[in-house]
Short mmCIF file of C-alpha atoms in Angstrom, two decimals:
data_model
loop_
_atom_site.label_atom_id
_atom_site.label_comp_id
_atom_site.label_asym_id
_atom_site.label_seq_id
_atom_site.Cartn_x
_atom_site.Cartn_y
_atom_site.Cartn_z
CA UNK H 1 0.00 0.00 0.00
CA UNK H 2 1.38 3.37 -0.95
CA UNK H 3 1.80 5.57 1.75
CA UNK H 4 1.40 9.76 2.15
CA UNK H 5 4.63 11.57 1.92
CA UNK H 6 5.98 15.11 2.63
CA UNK H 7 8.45 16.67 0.39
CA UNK H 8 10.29 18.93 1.93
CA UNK H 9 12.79 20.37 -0.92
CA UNK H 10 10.60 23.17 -1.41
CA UNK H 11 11.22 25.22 1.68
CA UNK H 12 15.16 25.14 1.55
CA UNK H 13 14.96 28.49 0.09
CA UNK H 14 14.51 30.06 3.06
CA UNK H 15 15.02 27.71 5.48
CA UNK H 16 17.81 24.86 5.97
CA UNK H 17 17.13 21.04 7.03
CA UNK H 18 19.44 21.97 9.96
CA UNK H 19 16.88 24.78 10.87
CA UNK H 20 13.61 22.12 10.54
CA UNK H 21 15.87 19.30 12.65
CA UNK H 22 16.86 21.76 15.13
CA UNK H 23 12.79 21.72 16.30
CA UNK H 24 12.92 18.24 16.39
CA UNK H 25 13.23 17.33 19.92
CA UNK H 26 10.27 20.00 20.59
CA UNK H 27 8.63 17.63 17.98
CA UNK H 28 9.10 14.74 19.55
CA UNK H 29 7.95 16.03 23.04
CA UNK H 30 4.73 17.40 21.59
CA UNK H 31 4.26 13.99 20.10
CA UNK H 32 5.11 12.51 23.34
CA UNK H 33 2.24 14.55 25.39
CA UNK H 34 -0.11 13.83 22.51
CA UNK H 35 0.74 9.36 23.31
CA UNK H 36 0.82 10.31 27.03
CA UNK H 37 -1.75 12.65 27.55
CA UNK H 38 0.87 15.06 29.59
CA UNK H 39 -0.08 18.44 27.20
CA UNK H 40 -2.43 21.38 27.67
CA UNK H 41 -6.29 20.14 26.89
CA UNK H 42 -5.50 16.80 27.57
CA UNK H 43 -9.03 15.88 28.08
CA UNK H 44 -9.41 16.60 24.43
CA UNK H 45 -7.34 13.81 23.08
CA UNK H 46 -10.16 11.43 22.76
CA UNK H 47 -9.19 12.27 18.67
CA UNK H 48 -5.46 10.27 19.16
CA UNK H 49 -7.17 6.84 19.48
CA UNK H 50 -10.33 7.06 17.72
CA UNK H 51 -9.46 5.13 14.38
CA UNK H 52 -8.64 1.95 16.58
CA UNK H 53 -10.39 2.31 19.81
CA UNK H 54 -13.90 2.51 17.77
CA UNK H 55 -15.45 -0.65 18.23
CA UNK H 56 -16.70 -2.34 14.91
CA UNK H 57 -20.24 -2.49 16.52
CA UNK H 58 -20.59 1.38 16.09
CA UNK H 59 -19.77 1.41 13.22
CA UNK H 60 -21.85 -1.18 12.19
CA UNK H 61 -24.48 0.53 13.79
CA UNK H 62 -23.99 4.04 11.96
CA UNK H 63 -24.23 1.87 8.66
CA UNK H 64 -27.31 0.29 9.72
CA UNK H 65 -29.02 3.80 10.90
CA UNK H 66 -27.48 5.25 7.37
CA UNK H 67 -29.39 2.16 5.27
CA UNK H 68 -32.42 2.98 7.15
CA UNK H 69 -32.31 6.70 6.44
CA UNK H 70 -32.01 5.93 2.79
CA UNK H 71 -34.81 3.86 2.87
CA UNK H 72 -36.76 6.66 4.17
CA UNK H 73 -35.69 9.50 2.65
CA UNK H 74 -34.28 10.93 -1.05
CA UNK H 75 -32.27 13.54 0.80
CA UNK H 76 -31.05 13.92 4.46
CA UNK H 77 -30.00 17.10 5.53
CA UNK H 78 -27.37 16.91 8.22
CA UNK H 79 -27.67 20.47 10.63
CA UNK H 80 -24.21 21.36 12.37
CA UNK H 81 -21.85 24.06 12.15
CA UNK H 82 -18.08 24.23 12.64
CA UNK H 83 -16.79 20.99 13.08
CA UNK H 84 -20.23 19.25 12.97
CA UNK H 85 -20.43 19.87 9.28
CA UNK H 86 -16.92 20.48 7.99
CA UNK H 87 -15.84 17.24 7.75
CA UNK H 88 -18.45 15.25 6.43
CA UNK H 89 -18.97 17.90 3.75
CA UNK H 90 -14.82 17.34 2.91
CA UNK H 91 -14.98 13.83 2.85
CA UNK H 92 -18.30 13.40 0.80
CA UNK H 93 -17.31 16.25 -2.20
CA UNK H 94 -13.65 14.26 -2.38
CA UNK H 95 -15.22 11.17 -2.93
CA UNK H 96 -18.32 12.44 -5.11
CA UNK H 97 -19.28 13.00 -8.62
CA UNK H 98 -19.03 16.72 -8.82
CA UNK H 99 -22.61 16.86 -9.80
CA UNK H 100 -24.04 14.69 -7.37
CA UNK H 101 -21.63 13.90 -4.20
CA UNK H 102 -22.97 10.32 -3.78
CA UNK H 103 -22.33 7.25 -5.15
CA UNK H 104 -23.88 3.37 -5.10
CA UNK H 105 -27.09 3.83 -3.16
CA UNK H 106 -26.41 6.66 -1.46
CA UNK H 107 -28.67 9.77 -1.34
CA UNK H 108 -27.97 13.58 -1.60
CA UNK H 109 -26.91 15.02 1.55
CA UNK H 110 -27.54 18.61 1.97
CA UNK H 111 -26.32 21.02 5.22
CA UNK H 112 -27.70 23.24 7.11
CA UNK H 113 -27.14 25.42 10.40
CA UNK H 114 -23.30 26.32 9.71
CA UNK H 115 -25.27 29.76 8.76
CA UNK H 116 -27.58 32.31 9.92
CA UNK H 117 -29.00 32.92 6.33
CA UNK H 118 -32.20 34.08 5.86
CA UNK H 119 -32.24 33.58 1.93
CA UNK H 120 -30.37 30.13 2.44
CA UNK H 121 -32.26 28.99 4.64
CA UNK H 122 -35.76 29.42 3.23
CA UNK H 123 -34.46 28.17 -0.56
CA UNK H 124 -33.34 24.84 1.33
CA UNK H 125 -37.18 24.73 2.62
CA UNK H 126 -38.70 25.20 -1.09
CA UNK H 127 -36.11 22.85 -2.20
CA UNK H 128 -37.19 20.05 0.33
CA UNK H 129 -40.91 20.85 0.45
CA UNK H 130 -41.44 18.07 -2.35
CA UNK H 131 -39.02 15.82 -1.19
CA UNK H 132 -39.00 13.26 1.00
CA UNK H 133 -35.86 14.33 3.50
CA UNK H 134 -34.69 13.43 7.03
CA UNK H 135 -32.24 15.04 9.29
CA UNK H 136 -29.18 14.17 11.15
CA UNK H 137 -28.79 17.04 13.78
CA UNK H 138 -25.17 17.31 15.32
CA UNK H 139 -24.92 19.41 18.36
CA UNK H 140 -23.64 18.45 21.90
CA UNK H 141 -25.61 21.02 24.02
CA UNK H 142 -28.44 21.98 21.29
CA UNK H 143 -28.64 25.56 21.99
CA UNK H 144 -25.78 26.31 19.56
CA UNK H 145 -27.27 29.36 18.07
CA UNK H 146 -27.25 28.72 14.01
CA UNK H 147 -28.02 24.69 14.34
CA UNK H 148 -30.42 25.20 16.69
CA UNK H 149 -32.46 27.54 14.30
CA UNK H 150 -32.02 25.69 11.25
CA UNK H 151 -33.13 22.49 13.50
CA UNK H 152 -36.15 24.58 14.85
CA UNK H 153 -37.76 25.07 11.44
CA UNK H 154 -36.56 22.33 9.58
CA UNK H 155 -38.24 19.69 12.40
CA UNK H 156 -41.53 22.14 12.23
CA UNK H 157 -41.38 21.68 8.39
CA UNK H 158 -40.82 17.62 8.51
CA UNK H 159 -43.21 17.48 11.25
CA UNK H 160 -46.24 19.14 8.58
CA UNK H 161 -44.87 16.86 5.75
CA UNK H 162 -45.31 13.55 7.24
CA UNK H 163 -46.56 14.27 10.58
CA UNK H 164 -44.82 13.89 13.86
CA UNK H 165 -44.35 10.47 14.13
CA UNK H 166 -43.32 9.66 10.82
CA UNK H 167 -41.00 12.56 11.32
CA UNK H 168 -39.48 10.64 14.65
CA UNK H 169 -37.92 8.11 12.26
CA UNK H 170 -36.15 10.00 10.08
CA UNK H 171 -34.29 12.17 12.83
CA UNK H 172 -31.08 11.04 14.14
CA UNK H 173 -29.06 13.10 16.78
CA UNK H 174 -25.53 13.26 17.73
CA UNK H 175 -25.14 14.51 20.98
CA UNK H 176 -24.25 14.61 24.61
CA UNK H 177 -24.51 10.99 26.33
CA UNK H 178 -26.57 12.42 29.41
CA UNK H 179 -26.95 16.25 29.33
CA UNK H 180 -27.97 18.89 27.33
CA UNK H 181 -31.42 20.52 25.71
CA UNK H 182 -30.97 17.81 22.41
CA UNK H 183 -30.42 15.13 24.57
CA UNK H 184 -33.20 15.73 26.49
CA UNK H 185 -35.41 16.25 23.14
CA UNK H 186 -33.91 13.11 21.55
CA UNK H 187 -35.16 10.95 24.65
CA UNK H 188 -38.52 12.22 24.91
CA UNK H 189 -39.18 11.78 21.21
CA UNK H 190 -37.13 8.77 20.66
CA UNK H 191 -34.73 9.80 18.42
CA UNK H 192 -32.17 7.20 17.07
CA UNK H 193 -29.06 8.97 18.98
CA UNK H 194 -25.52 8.96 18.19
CA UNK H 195 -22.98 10.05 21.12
CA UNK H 196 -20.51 13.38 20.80
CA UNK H 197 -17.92 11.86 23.52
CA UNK H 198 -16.58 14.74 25.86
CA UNK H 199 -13.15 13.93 25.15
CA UNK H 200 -13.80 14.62 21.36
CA UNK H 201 -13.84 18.36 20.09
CA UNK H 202 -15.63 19.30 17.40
CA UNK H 203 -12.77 19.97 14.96
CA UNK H 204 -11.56 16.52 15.31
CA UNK H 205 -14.74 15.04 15.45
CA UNK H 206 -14.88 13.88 11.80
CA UNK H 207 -13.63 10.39 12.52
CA UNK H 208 -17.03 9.87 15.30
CA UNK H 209 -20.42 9.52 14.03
CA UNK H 210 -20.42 13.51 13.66
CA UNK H 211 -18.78 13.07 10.30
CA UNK H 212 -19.21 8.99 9.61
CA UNK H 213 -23.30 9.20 9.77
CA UNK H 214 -23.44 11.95 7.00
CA UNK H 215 -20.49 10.09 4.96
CA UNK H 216 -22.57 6.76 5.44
CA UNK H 217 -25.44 8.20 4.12
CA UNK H 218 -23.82 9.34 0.96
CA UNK H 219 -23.26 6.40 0.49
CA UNK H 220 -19.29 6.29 1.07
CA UNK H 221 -17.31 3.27 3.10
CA UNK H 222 -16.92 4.33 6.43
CA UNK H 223 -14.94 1.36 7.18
CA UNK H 224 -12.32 2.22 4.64
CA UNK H 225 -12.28 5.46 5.97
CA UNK H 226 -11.41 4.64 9.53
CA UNK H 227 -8.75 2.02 8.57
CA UNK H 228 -6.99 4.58 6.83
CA UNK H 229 -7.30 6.56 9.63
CA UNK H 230 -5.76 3.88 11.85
CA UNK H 231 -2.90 3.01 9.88
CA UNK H 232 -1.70 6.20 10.04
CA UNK H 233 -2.13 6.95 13.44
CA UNK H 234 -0.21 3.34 14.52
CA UNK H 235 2.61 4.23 11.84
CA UNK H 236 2.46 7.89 13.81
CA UNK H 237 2.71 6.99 17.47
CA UNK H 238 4.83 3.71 16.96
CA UNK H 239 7.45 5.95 15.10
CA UNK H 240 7.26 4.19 12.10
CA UNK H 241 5.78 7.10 10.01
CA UNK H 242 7.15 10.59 10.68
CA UNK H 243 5.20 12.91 7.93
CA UNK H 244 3.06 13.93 10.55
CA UNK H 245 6.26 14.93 12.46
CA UNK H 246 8.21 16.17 9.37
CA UNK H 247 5.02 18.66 8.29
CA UNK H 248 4.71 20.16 11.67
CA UNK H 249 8.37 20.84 12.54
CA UNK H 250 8.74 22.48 9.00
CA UNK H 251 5.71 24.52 9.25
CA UNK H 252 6.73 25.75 12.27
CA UNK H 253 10.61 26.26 10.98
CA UNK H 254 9.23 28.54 8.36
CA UNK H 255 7.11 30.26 10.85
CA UNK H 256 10.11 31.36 13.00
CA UNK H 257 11.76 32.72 9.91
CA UNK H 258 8.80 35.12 9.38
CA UNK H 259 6.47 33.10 6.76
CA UNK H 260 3.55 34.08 8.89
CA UNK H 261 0.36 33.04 6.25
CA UNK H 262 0.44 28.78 5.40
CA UNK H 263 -1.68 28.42 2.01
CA UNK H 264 -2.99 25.18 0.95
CA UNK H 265 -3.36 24.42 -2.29
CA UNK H 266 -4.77 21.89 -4.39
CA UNK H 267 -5.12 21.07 -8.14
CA UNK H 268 -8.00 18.85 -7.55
CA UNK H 269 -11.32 20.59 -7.42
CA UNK H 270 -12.98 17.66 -5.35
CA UNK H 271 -10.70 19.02 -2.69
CA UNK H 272 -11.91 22.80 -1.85
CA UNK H 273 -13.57 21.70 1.44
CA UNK H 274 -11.27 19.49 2.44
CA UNK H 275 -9.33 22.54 2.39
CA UNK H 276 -12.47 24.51 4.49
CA UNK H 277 -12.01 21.55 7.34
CA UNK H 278 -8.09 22.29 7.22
CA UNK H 279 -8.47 26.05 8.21
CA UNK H 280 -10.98 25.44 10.80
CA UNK H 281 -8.72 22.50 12.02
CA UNK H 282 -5.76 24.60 12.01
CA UNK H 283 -7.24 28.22 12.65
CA UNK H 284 -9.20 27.22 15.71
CA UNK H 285 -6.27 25.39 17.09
CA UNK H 286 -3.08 27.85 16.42
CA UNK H 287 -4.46 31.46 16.51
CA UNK H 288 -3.93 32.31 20.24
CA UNK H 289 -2.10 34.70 22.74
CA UNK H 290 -1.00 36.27 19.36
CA UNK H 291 0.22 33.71 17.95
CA UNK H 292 -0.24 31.30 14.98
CA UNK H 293 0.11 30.61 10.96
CA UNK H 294 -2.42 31.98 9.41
CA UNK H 295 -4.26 29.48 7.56
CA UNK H 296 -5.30 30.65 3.76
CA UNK H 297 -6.32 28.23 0.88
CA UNK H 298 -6.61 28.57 -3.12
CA UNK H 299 -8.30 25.92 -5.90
CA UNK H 300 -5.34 26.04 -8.70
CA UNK H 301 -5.40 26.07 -11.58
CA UNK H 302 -8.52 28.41 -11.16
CA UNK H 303 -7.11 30.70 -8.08
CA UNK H 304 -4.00 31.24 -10.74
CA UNK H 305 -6.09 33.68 -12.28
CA UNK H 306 -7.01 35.91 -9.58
CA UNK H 307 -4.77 35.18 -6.02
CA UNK H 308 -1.66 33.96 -8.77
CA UNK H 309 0.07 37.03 -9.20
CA UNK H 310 -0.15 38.14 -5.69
CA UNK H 311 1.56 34.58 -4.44
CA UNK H 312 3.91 35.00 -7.16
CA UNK H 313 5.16 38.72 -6.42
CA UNK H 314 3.53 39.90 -3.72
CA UNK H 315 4.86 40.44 0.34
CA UNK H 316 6.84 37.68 1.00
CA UNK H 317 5.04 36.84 4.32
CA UNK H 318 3.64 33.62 2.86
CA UNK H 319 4.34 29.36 1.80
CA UNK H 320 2.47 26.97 0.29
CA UNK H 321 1.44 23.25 1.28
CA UNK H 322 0.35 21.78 -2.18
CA UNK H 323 -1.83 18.71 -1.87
CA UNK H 324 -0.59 16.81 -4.88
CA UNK H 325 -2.96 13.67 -6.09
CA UNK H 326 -1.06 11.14 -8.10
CA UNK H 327 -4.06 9.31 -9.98
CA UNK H 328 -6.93 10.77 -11.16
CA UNK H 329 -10.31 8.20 -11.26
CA UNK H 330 -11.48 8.67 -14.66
CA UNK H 331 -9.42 8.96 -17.52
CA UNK H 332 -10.23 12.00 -20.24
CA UNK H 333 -7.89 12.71 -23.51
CA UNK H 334 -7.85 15.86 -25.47
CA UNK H 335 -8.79 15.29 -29.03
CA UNK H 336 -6.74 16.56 -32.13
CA UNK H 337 -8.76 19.03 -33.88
CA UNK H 338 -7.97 19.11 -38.06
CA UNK H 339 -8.05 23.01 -38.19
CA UNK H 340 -6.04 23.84 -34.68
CA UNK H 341 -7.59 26.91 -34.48
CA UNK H 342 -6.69 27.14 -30.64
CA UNK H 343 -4.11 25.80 -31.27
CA UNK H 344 -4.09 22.93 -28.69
CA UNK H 345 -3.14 20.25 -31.22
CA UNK H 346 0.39 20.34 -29.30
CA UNK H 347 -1.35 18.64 -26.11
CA UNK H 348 -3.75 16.52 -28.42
CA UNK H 349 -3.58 12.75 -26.68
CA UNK H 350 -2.47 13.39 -23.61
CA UNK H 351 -4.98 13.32 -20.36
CA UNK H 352 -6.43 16.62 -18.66
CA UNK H 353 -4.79 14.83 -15.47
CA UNK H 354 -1.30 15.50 -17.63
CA UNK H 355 -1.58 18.62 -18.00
CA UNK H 356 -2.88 19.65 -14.63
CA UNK H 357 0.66 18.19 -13.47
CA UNK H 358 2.51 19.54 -15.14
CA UNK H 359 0.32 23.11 -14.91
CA UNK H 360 1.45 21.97 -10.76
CA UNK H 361 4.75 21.67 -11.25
CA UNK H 362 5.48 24.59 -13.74
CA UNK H 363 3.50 26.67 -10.72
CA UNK H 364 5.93 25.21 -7.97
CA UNK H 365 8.60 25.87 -9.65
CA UNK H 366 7.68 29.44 -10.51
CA UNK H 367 6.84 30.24 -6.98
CA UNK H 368 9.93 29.06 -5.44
CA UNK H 369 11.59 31.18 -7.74
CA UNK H 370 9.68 33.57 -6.86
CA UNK H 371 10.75 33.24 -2.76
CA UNK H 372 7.27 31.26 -1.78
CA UNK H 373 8.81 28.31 -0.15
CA UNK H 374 6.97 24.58 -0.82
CA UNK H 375 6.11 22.06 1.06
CA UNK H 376 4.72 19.38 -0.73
CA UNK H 377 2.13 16.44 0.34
CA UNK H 378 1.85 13.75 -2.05
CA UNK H 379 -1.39 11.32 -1.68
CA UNK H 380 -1.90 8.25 -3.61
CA UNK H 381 -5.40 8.62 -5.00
CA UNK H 382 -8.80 10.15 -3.80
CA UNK H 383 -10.30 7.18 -1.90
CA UNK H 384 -12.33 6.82 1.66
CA UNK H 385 -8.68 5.00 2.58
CA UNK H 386 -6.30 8.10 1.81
CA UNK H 387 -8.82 10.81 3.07
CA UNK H 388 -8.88 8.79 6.38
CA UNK H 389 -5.16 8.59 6.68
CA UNK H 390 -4.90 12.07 5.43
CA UNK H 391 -7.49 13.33 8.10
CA UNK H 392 -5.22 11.87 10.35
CA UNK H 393 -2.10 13.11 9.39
CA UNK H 394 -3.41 16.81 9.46
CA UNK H 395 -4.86 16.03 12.81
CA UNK H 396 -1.68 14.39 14.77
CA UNK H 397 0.47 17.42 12.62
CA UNK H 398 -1.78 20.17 14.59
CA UNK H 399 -1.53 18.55 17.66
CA UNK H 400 2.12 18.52 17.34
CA UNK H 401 2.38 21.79 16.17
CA UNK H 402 0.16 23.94 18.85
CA UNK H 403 2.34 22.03 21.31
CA UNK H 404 5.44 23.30 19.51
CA UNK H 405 3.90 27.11 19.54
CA UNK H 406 3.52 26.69 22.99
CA UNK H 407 -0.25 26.99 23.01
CA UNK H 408 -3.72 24.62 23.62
CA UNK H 409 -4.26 23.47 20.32
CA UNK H 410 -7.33 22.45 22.24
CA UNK H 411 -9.62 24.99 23.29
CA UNK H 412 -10.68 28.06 21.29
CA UNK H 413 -11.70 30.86 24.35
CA UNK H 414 -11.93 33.42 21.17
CA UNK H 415 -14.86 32.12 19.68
CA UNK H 416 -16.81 33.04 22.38
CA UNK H 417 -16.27 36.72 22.13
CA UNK H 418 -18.72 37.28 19.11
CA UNK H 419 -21.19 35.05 20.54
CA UNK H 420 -21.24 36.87 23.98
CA UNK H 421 -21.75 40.26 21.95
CA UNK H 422 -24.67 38.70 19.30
CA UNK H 423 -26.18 37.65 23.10
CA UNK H 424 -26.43 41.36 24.52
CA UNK H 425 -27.60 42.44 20.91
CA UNK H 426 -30.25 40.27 21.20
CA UNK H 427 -31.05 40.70 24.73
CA UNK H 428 -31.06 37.30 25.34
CA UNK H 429 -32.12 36.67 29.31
CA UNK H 430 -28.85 36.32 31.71
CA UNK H 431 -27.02 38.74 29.51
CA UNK H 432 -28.65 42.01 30.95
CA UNK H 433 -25.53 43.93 32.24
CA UNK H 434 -23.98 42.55 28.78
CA UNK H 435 -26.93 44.25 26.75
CA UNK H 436 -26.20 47.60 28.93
CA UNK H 437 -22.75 47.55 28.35
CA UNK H 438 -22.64 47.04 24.69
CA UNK H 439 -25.35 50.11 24.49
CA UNK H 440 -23.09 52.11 25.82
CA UNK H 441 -19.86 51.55 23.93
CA UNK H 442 -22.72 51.89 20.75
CA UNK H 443 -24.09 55.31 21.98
#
């Protein structure tokens, strides 16, 4: 089995392999309190052991509840925000046909909740008010303001549709074990539950029935997923695999010399939320008491022709991490045209997936020319097996590297600031002296 690898070549143009092994005893003791459990927010590091600690009755479980939902339902629309949607929605546009995002006998899978939009929010209710739909709800307290809406009028919709207890069925939530206003809804309307275990934060909750319900449904191998997911975290831990290791000591090696804004990039289209999970993943971890790489991301070859010439000449603040895919699924050839009008004959036989590579590597080359230093990730194909190891590899990396910035890659105290404010605003009750005080400073 071919294995993920980091490339590391790229970056030596502004910073030296003796710079990037310098970090790596920090490395290895961030790894260390990641095995042992010895770091800051170490009761979030239920993530470390997920892929081989989850018992094959779960997830033959989640399968079962998936099957049943399709039986039910032509679309399931799966409410969560941050984490509780991020993931599933990478995993299930990798895998799908870009015009439908499932495959076999899976069914569409729509989201809902990681937004407070009006507009949004009422199109998704035309669109399912001929449909046959269910929902998967994902929230561990259920007073999360924007799922908690969406799951307010999208229950009262189902509800009319098929009446309440048809509607019962074709719930699900994923929630607390004990506590908690959706726990307490689930068990007095017998909702099929899923748990959110405490130990588990959202952002690394892709791996738990947050993300594997959703994924399920669309119809994508859950199983293949997670054993991905394992192998790479054994190979991690037991030493055996350092990319994890070698990606967050370089990251963080280019950080210290003042490359302050990490871009991903991919050349895959399939890939543009995977790349949406990655900045939550790496944004909500990093960016504290000042500190952190900003995390940016671009869709090449199309973000060539508008963010291009700024990574290509503009402040030298910046480096990429290119997600390179070796093998494409379907195979495509240009044709030869007789007249050669636009003049394409010169490509004429070869594969899209051809040129794309070489449109990658003319691009990497270019930039590091250009002083944008390259660290490149090269995965074997686009399958539920190499988007479960990669999941995992960007997971154990951020651990590593938040312990290496000296931070909690664990908590995220700065998300509640907005959320305190849209409170007072709203003059929600227990936020009184907030609601005065924000008055003022608005006076």
């Amino acid at each position: 089995m071919e294995k993920i690898q980091v490339v590391t070549k790229g970056v030596l143009n502004c910073v030296s392999n003796a710079e990037i092994e310098a970090l790596r005893p920090e490395g290895v003791s961030a790894l260390s309190k990641l095995v042992d459990g010895t770091g800051a927010g170490n009761d979030f590091l239920g993530w470390v052991k997920l892929p081989t600690e989850t018992p094959a009755a779960l997830l033959n479980d989640i399968n079962a509840t998936a099957a049943q939902l399709r039986e039910l339902c032509d679309v399931v629309v799966a409410i969560g925000i941050g984490g509780s949607y991020l993931g599933a929605k990478a995993v299930i546009e990798a895998l799908g046909n870009s015009f439908a995002a499932y495959k076999n006998d899976g069914i569409k899978v729509l989201f809902a909740g990681q937004n407070i939009g009006e507009d949004y929010t009422a199109e998704l209710q035309e669109y399912l008010a001929d449909k046959k739909f269910g929902i998967i709800v994902i929230s561990k307290s259920g007073t999360t303001t924007e799922p908690a809406i969406a799951f307010r009028i999208l229950k009262e919709q189902l509800e009319k549709q098929v009446g309440h207890e048809e509607a019962k069925r074709r719930i699900v939530a994923i929630t607390d074990e004990k506590r908690g206003a959706l726990r307490s809804l689930a068990n007095t309307e017998g909702y099929k539950t899923f748990v959110i275990a405490d130990n588990v934060g959202g952002r690394f909750s892709v791996l738990s029935p947050v993300g594997l319900l959703p994924i399920a449904v669309a119809g994508y191998d859950i199983k293949e997923l997670m054993k991905g997911a394992a192998d790479m975290q054994k190979a991690t831990l037991d030493g055996q695999c350092d990319a994890a290791l070698t990606y967050a000591l370089t990251r963080n090696a280019l950080y210290r010399a003042g490359k302050k804004i990490e871009i991903l990039v991919n050349y895959n289209p399939k890939l543009h939320f995977f790349a949406e999970w990655w900045k939550q993943l790496y944004g909500e971890s990093e960016g504290k008491e000042n500190k952190g790489i900003f995390p940016a991301a671009v869709d090449n070859t199309t973000d060539l022709h508008s963010m291009g010439q700024w990574i290509q000449e503009g402040e030298r603040s910046i480096f990429e991490t290119v997600i390179s895919v070796a093998k494409s699924d379907r195979e495509l050839r240009i044709p030869f045209d007789e007249a050669n009008l636009d003049g394409l004959n010169y490509i004429a036989g070869k594969r899209i997936d051809e040129v794309n590579k070489m449109a990658e590597l003319g691009t990497r080359i270019a930039h590091i020319d250009g002083g944008v230093p390259n660290l490149l990730i090269e995965l074997p194909a686009l399958s539920e097996y190499y988007l479960g190891s990669l999941i995992y590899f960007f997971e154990a990396a951020c651990g590593i590297s938040g312990y290496i910035l000296d931070v909690n890659p664990f908590n995220q105290p700065g998300v509640e600031a907005y959320k305190r404010n849209m409170f007072a605003l709203l003059e929600k009750p227990g936020y009184e002296k907030e609601t005065e005080a924000i008055r003022a400073k608005l006076s």
